[in-house]
XYZ file of C-alpha atoms in Angstrom:
746
model
C -110.621 119.996 -45.994
C -110.772 121.122 -49.601
C -108.372 119.175 -51.807
C -106.272 120.131 -54.748
C -106.586 117.419 -57.375
C -103.594 116.158 -59.301
C -104.024 115.882 -63.065
C -101.332 113.511 -64.267
C -102.104 113.253 -67.960
C -99.888 111.092 -70.109
C -97.360 112.839 -72.385
C -99.284 111.692 -75.429
C -102.585 113.221 -74.312
C -101.338 116.447 -72.680
C -101.878 119.700 -74.598
C -98.555 120.620 -76.114
C -97.025 123.327 -78.256
C -95.920 121.956 -81.598
C -93.593 124.728 -82.795
C -90.330 123.003 -83.639
C -91.758 119.711 -82.306
C -90.143 116.365 -83.036
C -92.086 113.088 -83.290
C -91.099 109.454 -82.910
C -88.037 108.421 -84.906
C -86.649 111.949 -85.133
C -83.684 113.273 -83.153
C -83.515 116.156 -80.698
C -80.690 117.969 -78.999
C -80.891 117.686 -75.202
C -78.884 120.037 -72.997
C -77.839 118.510 -69.671
C -76.981 120.454 -66.488
C -73.301 119.513 -66.673
C -70.137 121.322 -67.729
C -70.751 120.400 -71.362
C -70.179 122.592 -74.388
C -73.538 121.864 -76.011
C -76.551 119.592 -76.421
C -76.321 115.837 -77.057
C -78.393 114.123 -79.746
C -81.091 111.628 -78.712
C -83.785 109.779 -80.651
C -87.466 110.416 -79.926
C -89.286 107.131 -79.214
C -92.487 106.260 -81.050
C -95.607 107.727 -79.460
C -93.777 110.685 -77.923
C -93.805 114.206 -79.271
C -91.219 116.686 -78.009
C -90.738 120.414 -78.413
C -87.949 122.806 -77.385
C -88.090 123.495 -73.664
C -89.476 120.105 -72.650
C -87.869 118.545 -69.599
C -86.910 114.967 -70.389
C -85.053 112.053 -68.849
C -82.277 110.591 -70.960
C -79.593 107.943 -70.432
C -76.026 109.198 -69.978
C -73.669 106.311 -69.475
C -75.076 104.057 -66.758
C -77.433 106.652 -65.257
C -80.574 108.560 -66.148
C -80.410 112.356 -66.136
C -82.919 115.165 -66.517
C -82.202 117.603 -69.331
C -84.001 120.093 -71.539
C -84.847 119.691 -75.230
C -82.834 122.497 -76.785
C -83.817 122.058 -80.421
C -83.304 119.687 -83.337
C -80.383 117.296 -83.197
C -77.084 118.173 -84.805
C -76.972 115.035 -86.967
C -73.284 114.533 -86.223
C -73.814 111.020 -84.829
C -75.344 108.115 -86.748
C -78.852 107.059 -85.667
C -77.714 103.546 -84.757
C -75.320 104.972 -82.151
C -77.931 107.193 -80.492
C -79.878 106.405 -77.352
C -83.547 107.231 -76.960
C -85.215 109.774 -74.737
C -86.700 107.867 -71.820
C -89.637 110.111 -70.940
C -90.990 113.640 -70.900
C -91.680 115.110 -67.459
C -95.093 116.489 -66.557
C -93.965 120.060 -65.908
C -94.371 123.234 -67.987
C -91.648 123.529 -70.644
C -88.779 125.916 -70.006
C -89.858 129.232 -71.575
C -88.108 130.317 -74.756
C -86.989 133.553 -73.078
C -85.157 131.647 -70.363
C -83.464 129.389 -72.912
C -82.233 132.436 -74.844
C -81.068 133.973 -71.574
C -79.096 130.833 -70.663
C -77.363 130.898 -74.063
C -76.579 134.619 -73.694
C -75.086 134.188 -70.223
C -73.016 131.215 -71.405
C -71.599 133.183 -74.335
C -70.874 136.282 -72.253
C -69.243 134.512 -69.317
C -67.449 131.894 -71.466
C -69.169 129.163 -69.453
C -70.409 125.831 -70.799
C -74.163 126.169 -71.479
C -74.821 123.128 -69.309
C -73.320 124.889 -66.288
C -75.649 127.845 -66.801
C -78.596 125.465 -67.272
C -77.772 123.984 -63.872
C -78.496 127.400 -62.313
C -82.034 127.129 -63.700
C -82.596 123.602 -62.334
C -81.481 124.021 -58.721
C -84.672 122.852 -57.078
C -84.476 119.249 -55.845
C -87.659 117.412 -56.603
C -89.257 120.274 -58.544
C -89.364 118.225 -61.732
C -90.951 115.239 -60.032
C -94.730 114.890 -59.645
C -96.033 116.306 -56.361
C -96.321 113.810 -53.527
C -99.957 112.741 -53.440
C -102.072 111.713 -50.485
C -105.447 110.013 -50.409
C -108.697 111.546 -49.194
C -112.292 110.327 -49.284
C -115.522 112.011 -50.285
C -119.077 110.878 -50.914
C -119.473 109.313 -54.337
C -122.391 110.644 -56.358
C -125.180 108.131 -55.920
C -122.977 106.150 -53.569
C -125.525 105.925 -50.745
C -127.708 103.705 -52.927
C -124.924 101.135 -53.036
C -124.831 100.777 -49.250
C -126.138 97.288 -48.340
C -126.728 97.944 -44.653
C -126.892 101.052 -42.467
C -125.385 101.226 -38.995
C -125.181 104.167 -36.590
C -121.443 104.497 -37.300
C -121.961 104.506 -41.069
C -124.773 107.028 -40.697
C -122.487 109.428 -38.829
C -119.816 109.126 -41.560
C -122.368 109.915 -44.266
C -123.679 112.915 -42.328
C -120.159 114.358 -42.232
C -119.378 113.494 -45.869
C -122.541 115.052 -47.326
C -120.899 118.524 -47.305
C -118.933 117.409 -50.376
C -115.476 118.044 -48.976
C -112.752 115.418 -49.248
C -111.053 114.351 -46.020
C -108.219 112.044 -45.111
C -109.336 108.750 -43.580
C -108.270 109.671 -40.049
C -109.890 113.122 -40.235
C -113.202 111.697 -41.490
C -113.176 109.006 -38.808
C -112.393 111.527 -36.060
C -115.144 113.955 -37.116
C -117.688 111.131 -37.305
C -116.517 109.518 -34.054
C -115.879 106.120 -35.661
C -112.935 103.854 -36.329
C -110.852 104.041 -39.510
C -112.219 100.602 -40.399
C -115.694 102.053 -40.880
C -114.343 104.561 -43.414
C -112.427 101.823 -45.215
C -115.529 99.640 -45.355
C -117.557 102.445 -46.961
C -114.806 102.991 -49.503
C -114.658 99.268 -50.319
C -118.421 99.287 -50.763
C -118.211 102.127 -53.301
C -120.010 104.654 -51.108
C -116.905 106.815 -50.679
C -114.513 107.540 -53.520
C -110.799 108.078 -53.205
C -109.359 111.448 -54.194
C -105.651 112.139 -54.714
C -104.479 115.506 -53.404
C -101.320 117.347 -52.475
C -100.735 119.189 -49.205
C -98.482 121.706 -50.913
C -99.362 125.276 -49.974
C -100.586 127.597 -52.684
C -99.653 131.229 -53.200
C -101.703 134.121 -51.910
C -102.734 136.688 -54.500
C -101.546 140.249 -53.779
C -104.394 142.672 -53.072
C -104.138 145.133 -55.951
C -107.123 147.125 -54.687
C -105.449 148.004 -51.389
C -104.881 151.763 -51.063
C -101.297 152.729 -51.713
C -99.481 155.033 -49.301
C -99.460 158.724 -50.132
C -96.490 159.464 -52.390
C -94.558 162.694 -52.620
C -94.528 164.600 -55.887
C -91.113 163.171 -56.827
C -92.168 159.647 -55.882
C -95.342 159.970 -57.910
C -93.466 161.202 -60.982
C -91.029 158.279 -60.775
C -93.829 155.747 -60.204
C -95.795 157.131 -63.158
C -92.784 156.910 -65.488
C -92.060 153.283 -64.596
C -95.746 152.340 -64.502
C -96.374 153.740 -67.969
C -93.566 151.592 -69.372
C -94.865 148.522 -67.531
C -98.338 148.983 -68.988
C -97.098 149.834 -72.473
C -94.662 146.914 -72.534
C -91.249 146.857 -74.110
C -87.771 147.070 -72.674
C -86.329 150.043 -70.836
C -83.925 150.299 -67.899
C -84.628 152.825 -65.146
C -82.188 153.967 -62.487
C -84.261 154.840 -59.424
C -81.696 157.060 -57.712
C -82.859 158.170 -54.268
C -81.170 159.170 -51.047
C -81.531 156.730 -48.144
C -85.047 156.954 -46.750
C -86.493 158.625 -49.857
C -89.115 155.922 -50.438
C -87.678 154.039 -53.404
C -89.407 150.854 -52.244
C -92.880 152.411 -52.449
C -92.113 153.627 -55.960
C -91.229 150.211 -57.308
C -94.053 148.597 -55.307
C -96.358 150.799 -57.380
C -94.716 149.546 -60.571
C -95.028 145.955 -59.333
C -98.757 146.478 -58.703
C -99.217 147.680 -62.290
C -97.322 144.682 -63.678
C -99.433 142.298 -61.593
C -102.621 144.038 -62.731
C -101.506 143.497 -66.326
C -101.240 139.752 -65.682
C -97.441 139.658 -65.516
C -95.079 138.175 -62.931
C -92.606 140.296 -60.965
C -89.113 139.553 -59.663
C -87.479 141.708 -56.964
C -83.795 140.970 -56.340
C -82.191 141.790 -52.979
C -78.450 141.450 -52.326
C -78.646 139.935 -48.834
C -80.936 137.403 -47.188
C -80.632 139.582 -44.086
C -82.586 142.333 -45.865
C -85.650 140.182 -46.469
C -87.155 140.375 -42.973
C -88.205 144.040 -42.908
C -88.793 143.965 -46.662
C -91.320 141.131 -46.389
C -93.132 142.987 -43.633
C -93.350 146.092 -45.813
C -94.574 144.021 -48.746
C -97.288 142.404 -46.631
C -98.391 145.787 -45.311
C -98.707 147.042 -48.906
C -100.239 143.989 -50.628
C -101.838 141.997 -47.803
C -99.741 138.846 -48.329
C -96.181 137.597 -48.352
C -94.406 137.149 -51.695
C -92.681 133.936 -52.665
C -89.073 133.810 -51.473
C -86.032 132.363 -53.215
C -82.598 132.113 -51.619
C -80.027 129.541 -50.534
C -81.443 129.092 -47.014
C -84.820 127.814 -48.205
C -85.460 124.149 -47.364
C -85.649 121.814 -50.347
C -89.419 121.375 -50.053
C -89.996 125.124 -50.208
C -87.612 125.521 -53.170
C -89.604 122.864 -54.994
C -92.895 124.638 -54.232
C -91.654 128.049 -55.377
C -89.941 126.709 -58.512
C -93.103 124.932 -59.675
C -95.269 127.879 -58.654
C -93.167 130.180 -60.822
C -93.163 127.759 -63.766
C -96.929 127.263 -63.579
C -97.622 130.979 -63.157
C -99.160 130.566 -59.677
C -96.377 132.484 -57.906
C -96.992 136.005 -59.192
C -94.224 137.851 -57.361
C -90.873 136.567 -56.114
C -88.366 138.227 -53.802
C -85.003 136.587 -54.010
C -81.245 136.565 -54.166
C -79.296 136.646 -57.428
C -80.079 133.001 -58.324
C -83.794 133.894 -58.627
C -82.880 135.411 -61.983
C -82.792 131.870 -63.413
C -86.272 130.813 -62.253
C -88.573 129.636 -65.094
C -91.039 132.552 -65.059
C -93.968 131.893 -67.332
C -94.997 135.566 -67.724
C -92.227 137.762 -66.349
C -93.027 141.440 -66.857
C -90.798 143.414 -64.444
C -87.470 142.983 -62.644
C -86.395 145.247 -59.792
C -82.783 145.135 -58.573
C -82.679 146.825 -55.170
C -79.309 148.114 -53.892
C -78.058 147.531 -57.432
C -74.524 148.644 -56.534
C -73.995 145.757 -54.112
C -71.084 143.395 -54.750
C -73.270 140.547 -53.426
C -74.952 140.480 -56.850
C -71.683 139.176 -58.344
C -71.338 135.389 -58.422
C -67.663 134.480 -57.999
C -67.790 130.688 -58.255
C -68.911 128.410 -61.061
C -70.570 130.722 -63.573
C -69.163 134.211 -62.912
C -72.032 136.626 -63.547
C -73.336 139.924 -62.178
C -77.060 139.620 -61.481
C -77.572 143.362 -61.954
C -76.198 143.288 -65.482
C -77.855 139.986 -66.330
C -81.209 141.338 -65.103
C -80.904 144.058 -67.733
C -80.121 141.382 -70.327
C -83.141 139.310 -69.307
C -85.366 142.367 -69.579
C -83.967 143.116 -73.029
C -84.526 139.549 -74.256
C -88.021 139.436 -72.743
C -89.007 142.963 -73.822
C -90.026 144.243 -70.381
C -88.713 147.025 -68.096
C -85.995 146.713 -65.452
C -85.619 148.996 -62.432
C -82.239 149.455 -60.725
C -82.621 151.136 -57.327
C -79.869 152.618 -55.165
C -78.817 155.603 -53.074
C -75.242 155.057 -54.268
C -75.386 153.778 -57.860
C -72.438 151.881 -59.273
C -70.197 153.868 -61.590
C -71.053 151.418 -64.374
C -74.728 152.256 -63.903
C -74.085 155.995 -63.885
C -72.030 155.683 -67.070
C -75.069 154.120 -68.737
C -77.203 157.000 -67.463
C -74.731 159.594 -68.788
C -74.663 157.793 -72.151
C -78.471 157.884 -72.371
C -78.900 154.113 -72.191
C -80.697 154.180 -68.824
C -83.479 156.556 -67.798
C -82.629 158.501 -64.630
C -85.320 159.004 -61.960
C -84.159 161.026 -58.938
C -85.552 161.211 -55.396
C -83.395 163.871 -53.764
C -85.129 164.164 -50.376
C -86.196 161.829 -47.618
C -89.862 160.976 -47.481
C -91.952 162.685 -44.788
C -90.409 164.723 -41.962
C -87.084 162.849 -41.838
C -83.926 164.712 -42.826
C -80.526 163.434 -43.914
C -78.127 163.059 -40.944
C -75.233 165.409 -40.254
C -71.896 163.695 -40.941
C -68.698 164.519 -39.035
C -65.160 163.189 -39.172
C -63.392 162.208 -35.966
C -59.677 162.776 -36.628
C -58.070 159.914 -34.726
C -54.735 161.745 -34.744
C -56.249 164.577 -32.704
C -58.802 162.576 -30.689
C -57.290 159.104 -30.211
C -58.889 156.361 -28.097
C -57.568 155.460 -24.687
C -54.767 152.910 -24.712
C -56.179 149.442 -25.420
C -59.458 150.823 -26.722
C -60.842 151.527 -30.193
C -63.587 154.105 -29.623
C -62.558 157.768 -29.461
C -63.610 159.926 -26.484
C -65.858 162.022 -28.739
C -67.739 158.982 -30.011
C -68.088 157.535 -26.505
C -69.482 160.868 -25.241
C -72.044 160.979 -28.064
C -73.120 157.397 -27.337
C -73.675 158.295 -23.674
C -75.853 161.251 -24.679
C -77.961 159.112 -27.012
C -78.326 156.436 -24.351
C -79.513 159.052 -21.849
C -82.214 160.178 -24.310
C -83.387 156.542 -24.677
C -82.439 156.477 -28.356
C -80.322 153.934 -30.215
C -76.732 153.947 -31.479
C -75.111 151.857 -34.186
C -71.389 151.082 -34.268
C -70.238 149.852 -37.655
C -67.081 147.868 -38.359
C -66.874 145.684 -41.434
C -64.699 143.057 -39.794
C -66.083 139.865 -38.309
C -64.787 138.097 -35.228
C -62.726 139.402 -32.314
C -59.421 140.192 -34.028
C -58.148 139.755 -37.595
C -54.664 138.633 -36.529
C -53.200 136.681 -33.627
C -49.417 136.593 -33.104
C -46.968 135.390 -30.497
C -45.138 138.154 -28.650
C -42.371 135.702 -27.780
C -41.379 134.471 -31.247
C -43.486 136.610 -33.607
C -45.347 133.614 -35.082
C -48.642 134.511 -36.801
C -51.514 132.061 -36.722
C -52.271 131.243 -40.373
C -54.706 128.992 -42.197
C -53.005 125.722 -43.216
C -55.011 125.686 -46.466
C -54.879 129.368 -47.487
C -52.596 132.384 -47.646
C -54.558 134.144 -44.936
C -54.472 134.800 -41.219
C -56.821 133.018 -38.887
C -59.434 135.289 -37.331
C -60.079 134.879 -33.637
C -63.713 134.354 -32.625
C -63.457 134.692 -28.878
C -67.155 134.147 -28.170
C -66.906 130.726 -29.843
C -63.356 130.098 -28.555
C -62.051 129.233 -31.996
C -59.950 130.487 -34.880
C -61.497 130.616 -38.343
C -60.434 131.226 -41.930
C -62.977 133.446 -43.673
C -61.862 132.212 -47.089
C -62.140 128.422 -46.862
C -64.068 127.874 -43.632
C -61.255 126.094 -41.746
C -61.680 126.273 -37.959
C -59.581 125.238 -34.967
C -59.897 125.667 -31.194
C -58.122 128.745 -29.837
C -54.729 127.494 -28.535
C -53.481 128.260 -25.039
C -49.841 128.196 -26.138
C -47.990 129.299 -29.271
C -47.912 126.364 -31.717
C -44.443 127.474 -32.914
C -42.465 128.082 -29.684
C -44.792 126.650 -27.040
C -44.880 129.846 -24.982
C -48.015 130.088 -22.847
C -50.047 133.283 -22.461
C -48.005 134.837 -25.291
C -50.671 135.028 -28.006
C -51.881 138.565 -28.637
C -54.976 139.675 -30.555
C -54.082 142.442 -33.023
C -56.683 144.857 -34.314
C -60.407 144.939 -33.626
C -63.322 142.949 -34.950
C -66.952 143.489 -33.995
C -66.676 141.090 -31.059
C -63.862 143.175 -29.586
C -65.923 146.348 -30.028
C -68.839 144.634 -28.284
C -66.548 143.767 -25.381
C -65.412 147.392 -25.119
C -68.981 148.733 -25.274
C -70.084 146.360 -22.515
C -67.281 147.658 -20.296
C -68.106 151.312 -21.069
C -71.895 150.980 -20.805
C -72.672 148.017 -18.535
C -76.319 149.083 -18.248
C -76.892 149.187 -22.023
C -78.590 146.403 -23.956
C -76.208 145.427 -26.762
C -76.917 143.450 -29.951
C -74.184 142.070 -32.205
C -75.207 141.645 -35.852
C -72.772 139.623 -37.926
C -73.071 136.595 -40.176
C -70.929 134.659 -37.669
C -73.398 135.315 -34.874
C -76.752 135.287 -36.664
C -77.187 132.071 -38.592
C -80.067 132.137 -41.047
C -83.090 134.357 -41.756
C -84.921 133.461 -38.529
C -82.060 134.761 -36.384
C -81.936 137.992 -38.419
C -85.685 138.458 -38.080
C -85.491 138.096 -34.314
C -82.586 140.561 -34.068
C -84.455 143.101 -36.205
C -87.586 142.647 -34.082
C -85.642 143.324 -30.888
C -84.169 146.515 -32.350
C -87.516 147.737 -33.693
C -89.199 147.156 -30.323
C -86.406 148.949 -28.457
C -85.145 145.873 -26.665
C -81.680 147.000 -27.800
C -79.825 150.251 -27.037
C -76.555 149.790 -28.933
C -76.206 147.848 -32.183
C -72.778 146.634 -33.275
C -72.539 145.173 -36.734
C -70.813 144.466 -40.006
C -72.150 145.278 -43.456
C -75.351 143.296 -42.791
C -76.648 146.385 -40.921
C -75.433 148.896 -43.502
C -78.410 148.875 -45.831
C -82.113 148.281 -46.096
C -82.987 148.496 -42.408
C -85.249 151.180 -40.985
C -84.940 151.707 -37.225
C -86.912 154.833 -36.147
C -85.085 155.269 -32.805
C -81.593 155.013 -34.322
C -80.107 158.523 -34.170
C -76.338 157.942 -33.948
C -74.069 155.976 -36.263
C -70.415 155.570 -35.339
C -68.039 154.182 -37.966
C -65.186 152.588 -36.017
C -62.690 152.427 -38.901
C -63.758 154.550 -41.862
C -60.394 153.972 -43.593
C -60.849 150.202 -43.789
C -60.818 149.094 -47.420
C -59.422 152.318 -48.902
C -55.891 151.091 -49.539
C -56.332 147.514 -50.768
C -55.246 148.104 -54.369
C -58.689 147.329 -55.826
C -59.666 149.716 -58.627
C -63.095 150.051 -56.981
C -61.764 150.532 -53.424
C -62.751 154.196 -53.152
C -66.144 153.620 -54.766
C -66.979 150.652 -52.524
C -65.889 152.484 -49.382
C -68.009 155.500 -50.301
C -71.030 153.311 -51.017
C -70.726 151.320 -47.807
C -70.178 154.305 -45.526
C -72.917 156.333 -47.236
C -75.338 153.442 -46.798
C -74.513 152.888 -43.129
C -74.759 156.649 -42.522
C -78.256 156.501 -43.950
C -79.438 154.317 -41.053
C -79.437 157.396 -38.775
C -82.367 159.778 -38.373
C -84.884 157.996 -40.597
C -87.896 159.172 -38.562
C -88.747 162.377 -36.709
C -85.611 162.426 -34.565
C -82.543 163.952 -36.298
C -79.481 161.782 -36.884
C -75.709 162.205 -36.581
C -72.841 160.192 -38.053
C -69.311 160.151 -36.595
C -66.594 158.608 -38.768
C -63.338 157.690 -37.069
C -60.543 158.227 -39.583
C -56.820 158.842 -39.804
C -57.307 160.346 -43.276
C -59.995 163.071 -43.056
C -58.418 164.741 -46.076
C -59.005 161.687 -48.324
C -61.342 162.291 -51.277
C -63.822 159.690 -50.039
C -64.020 161.315 -46.610
C -64.448 164.779 -48.110
C -67.277 163.516 -50.318
C -69.040 161.862 -47.374
C -68.722 164.968 -45.207
C -69.928 167.323 -47.933
C -72.638 164.979 -49.212
C -71.522 165.693 -52.788
C -71.891 162.215 -54.237
C -72.095 163.318 -57.853
C -68.779 165.208 -57.693
C -67.151 162.108 -56.222
C -68.522 159.902 -59.019
C -67.345 162.348 -61.671
C -63.809 162.312 -60.214
C -63.830 158.522 -60.092
C -65.105 158.359 -63.676
C -62.379 160.719 -64.908
C -59.678 158.608 -63.264
C -61.025 155.347 -64.671
C -61.419 156.808 -68.154
C -57.855 158.110 -68.100
C -56.532 154.624 -67.235
C -58.935 152.716 -69.488
C -60.582 150.850 -66.617
C -64.268 149.870 -66.410
C -66.694 151.233 -67.354
C -64.434 152.858 -69.997
C -62.496 149.686 -70.720
C -62.900 145.937 -70.267
C -61.276 143.574 -67.782
C -61.242 139.815 -67.434
C -59.504 137.690 -64.846
C -58.129 134.231 -65.552
C -57.177 132.261 -62.451
C -55.269 128.985 -62.676
C -55.195 126.674 -59.662
C -53.576 123.346 -58.880
C -52.442 121.385 -55.834
C -48.971 121.236 -57.494
C -47.088 124.510 -57.733
C -44.571 123.271 -60.352
C -47.372 122.110 -62.656
C -49.179 125.409 -62.206
C -46.115 127.508 -62.997
C -45.360 125.461 -66.129
C -48.889 125.945 -67.465
C -48.790 129.679 -66.688
C -45.555 130.036 -68.678
C -47.067 128.150 -71.629
C -50.184 130.307 -71.543
C -48.141 133.511 -71.479
C -46.229 132.337 -74.554
C -49.457 131.463 -76.423
C -51.325 134.722 -75.704
C -52.384 136.196 -79.101
C -51.045 139.628 -80.003
C -53.615 142.417 -80.229
C -53.457 146.200 -80.486
C -56.614 146.541 -78.405
C -55.911 143.973 -75.694
C -53.101 143.628 -73.143
C -52.352 140.590 -70.996
C -50.869 141.249 -67.557
C -49.213 138.330 -65.789
C -48.890 135.596 -64.924
C -48.423 136.491 -61.277
C -49.319 134.804 -58.005
C -52.886 135.684 -57.045
C -53.208 137.852 -53.912
C -54.520 134.691 -52.267
C -51.782 132.466 -53.691
C -53.014 129.444 -51.728
C -56.739 128.815 -51.311
C -58.325 125.609 -50.018
C -55.057 123.786 -50.539
C -54.654 124.855 -54.175
C -51.907 127.146 -55.474
C -53.205 129.992 -57.607
C -51.810 132.193 -60.377
C -53.616 134.933 -62.254
C -53.692 136.702 -65.597
C -55.500 140.011 -66.005
C -56.756 140.804 -69.502
C -57.243 144.532 -70.128
C -59.033 145.649 -73.283
C -60.478 148.701 -74.931
C -64.209 149.080 -74.679
C -64.816 148.106 -78.312
C -62.626 144.982 -78.176
C -64.262 141.546 -78.233
C -62.628 140.280 -75.093
C -64.593 137.005 -74.992
C -63.489 136.078 -78.518
C -59.879 136.863 -77.661
C -59.912 134.685 -74.534
C -61.718 131.824 -76.302
C -59.106 131.864 -79.083
C -56.305 131.924 -76.514
C -57.612 129.085 -74.336
C -58.335 126.897 -77.383
C -54.562 126.608 -77.896
C -53.830 125.550 -74.305
C -53.512 121.947 -73.136
C -54.727 122.026 -69.529
C -53.662 119.126 -67.254
C -56.486 117.312 -65.487
C -55.462 118.564 -62.031
C -55.471 122.230 -63.096
C -58.589 124.382 -63.037
C -58.984 127.426 -65.250
C -61.586 129.985 -64.137
C -62.514 132.921 -66.372
C -64.192 135.955 -64.831
C -65.484 138.545 -67.288
C -65.916 141.941 -65.569
C -64.277 140.834 -62.280
C -65.172 142.499 -58.990
C -62.991 140.324 -56.787
C -59.253 140.456 -57.472
C -58.121 138.062 -54.740
């Protein structure tokens, strides 16, 4: 076994950058991963030399914490009151580009810098030295020190002469001796101990592997991005291609050029569920798997990837939005796939949009950023129209595949049978596809069996005790669940309000109810249900995708996890169970999101040689979104949406910020909201709407009220909010959350 040696040099002897360095007796500012407004001053002990970016341990009250040297100390506290830095950690310093990025995100989102720093340090154990194990190998000249030879010792030496280091048990087993013989040779100085780590390394992508043949449009797009990658410097590209047009191969080509230039690459995906097929495609192209980064990684793997990125050993990372805060040593390209996805928006803690922050990180680091989508966000298109982003278009599917035909099923003219949810026309089409041994997909973006359960005796609705929301029935698990706070309870047999038995009625369909109906209609069909409630974790998704790819499934029923990224060659029919869902929720992006989601799920059909069809069940076929989907005229739809937003001053032609107050006490919350309304500064460019109860007025046991700040595009909305909140005395039990550029208005 070949070992990887650990070099644990002392801080004093390690090579170290000296720009802005501080020596013993001087003070440094250390930023801690806490909700703090800035760095704290600490003294540098004698014999230690620190520079910005160094990870250090410092005392904070009774405990030791890990922080980052952010620069020179402020000098606001007298030396005699300062504590000393305890130690510097043996890990590469945080790059200057990442420190600038953390400061930028903190300023933009109005978050304490320490909270943003915490996003960059979420890898338990990554800052600790790797766990070392002991191996043994033949010491040079060691055989001369052996006082007496025995057959057992001879066998050990015969094995050890190959120069490899082995653990004691492995060496003993190969030589056919006891562990005591190995220990005796080590004690005698014949074998030397070697410290090593069992941590896996990172495979290098094969940049010489032949790339797939690209179409003319693909080649033009790849050349444009590749030229910028090789030249260096910041530019944002929108890779705008219909579903199945080969966008992935285009940015794989750009990634190969960045890797060849000695740079690291980050590819952001919106959903963990998308990684399975993506990783397979990556391995087919580059001969190895990339490093992964997402919330489902075990702690040991997060530690390995974090250190691999920091040390430059992990050359390419595929991850969720939090991967944007990894400490890349030589980042040279970011790709944001499905850039329109709402999953890129972080709605807790630090409220940021990874798509927008990826562009910022590219700007600060002077390297290109690629945004890829078949349905770009209106904000992205506005940047294209304004000339800020470069537009690369792939208007046709790659190879023989053609875009599917899309039809509306008017549910007023072709309603389902009583007690069912699938129209006769859709059922007939599914039967035809099944007879041809092809696959169908039924899409409904609603988890569980039914979104509402009520009592037909007294009218009682089953609600979450901690939230203003209905409990969703999950019949397969025999429980009720709140999809906002995670509360669960067993499904009751009697109404909890009036006690009537067999009176609870499920209202409306979820994917489980559709699966039940499909099983009754097609008992011979093999059905797969894809939903985050059913498939827990990447391994379950991978297995479900494998079954579909290998035609172990005839009918797929799923939520939005099946709407994008997947490529199933035998899938020729997509049925949208409720195309109107989400259109009338009052969200300014409701029409845009519905169009994006339905366009993406439609794109799952007919991605190979077999043509595809899409049937959308709707009660509003005349709606603008439905007309755009049927005609395929995406650009006309976006232009209409843009005109409406511009007329009303909404993003991207105006600015919005949400301020949500929450407290377990409603009276305290209402009093603070009144005080805040009174203290709101007057401005000709900024309006404050509210306070009003949030749509979810009770969440996780906390009452919630909301302000909406609406501003002209040129207004400095962050400065306005900072000035406003500085005047407010917030009680300890009240939380104030600021969301710049909100996507979620609940």
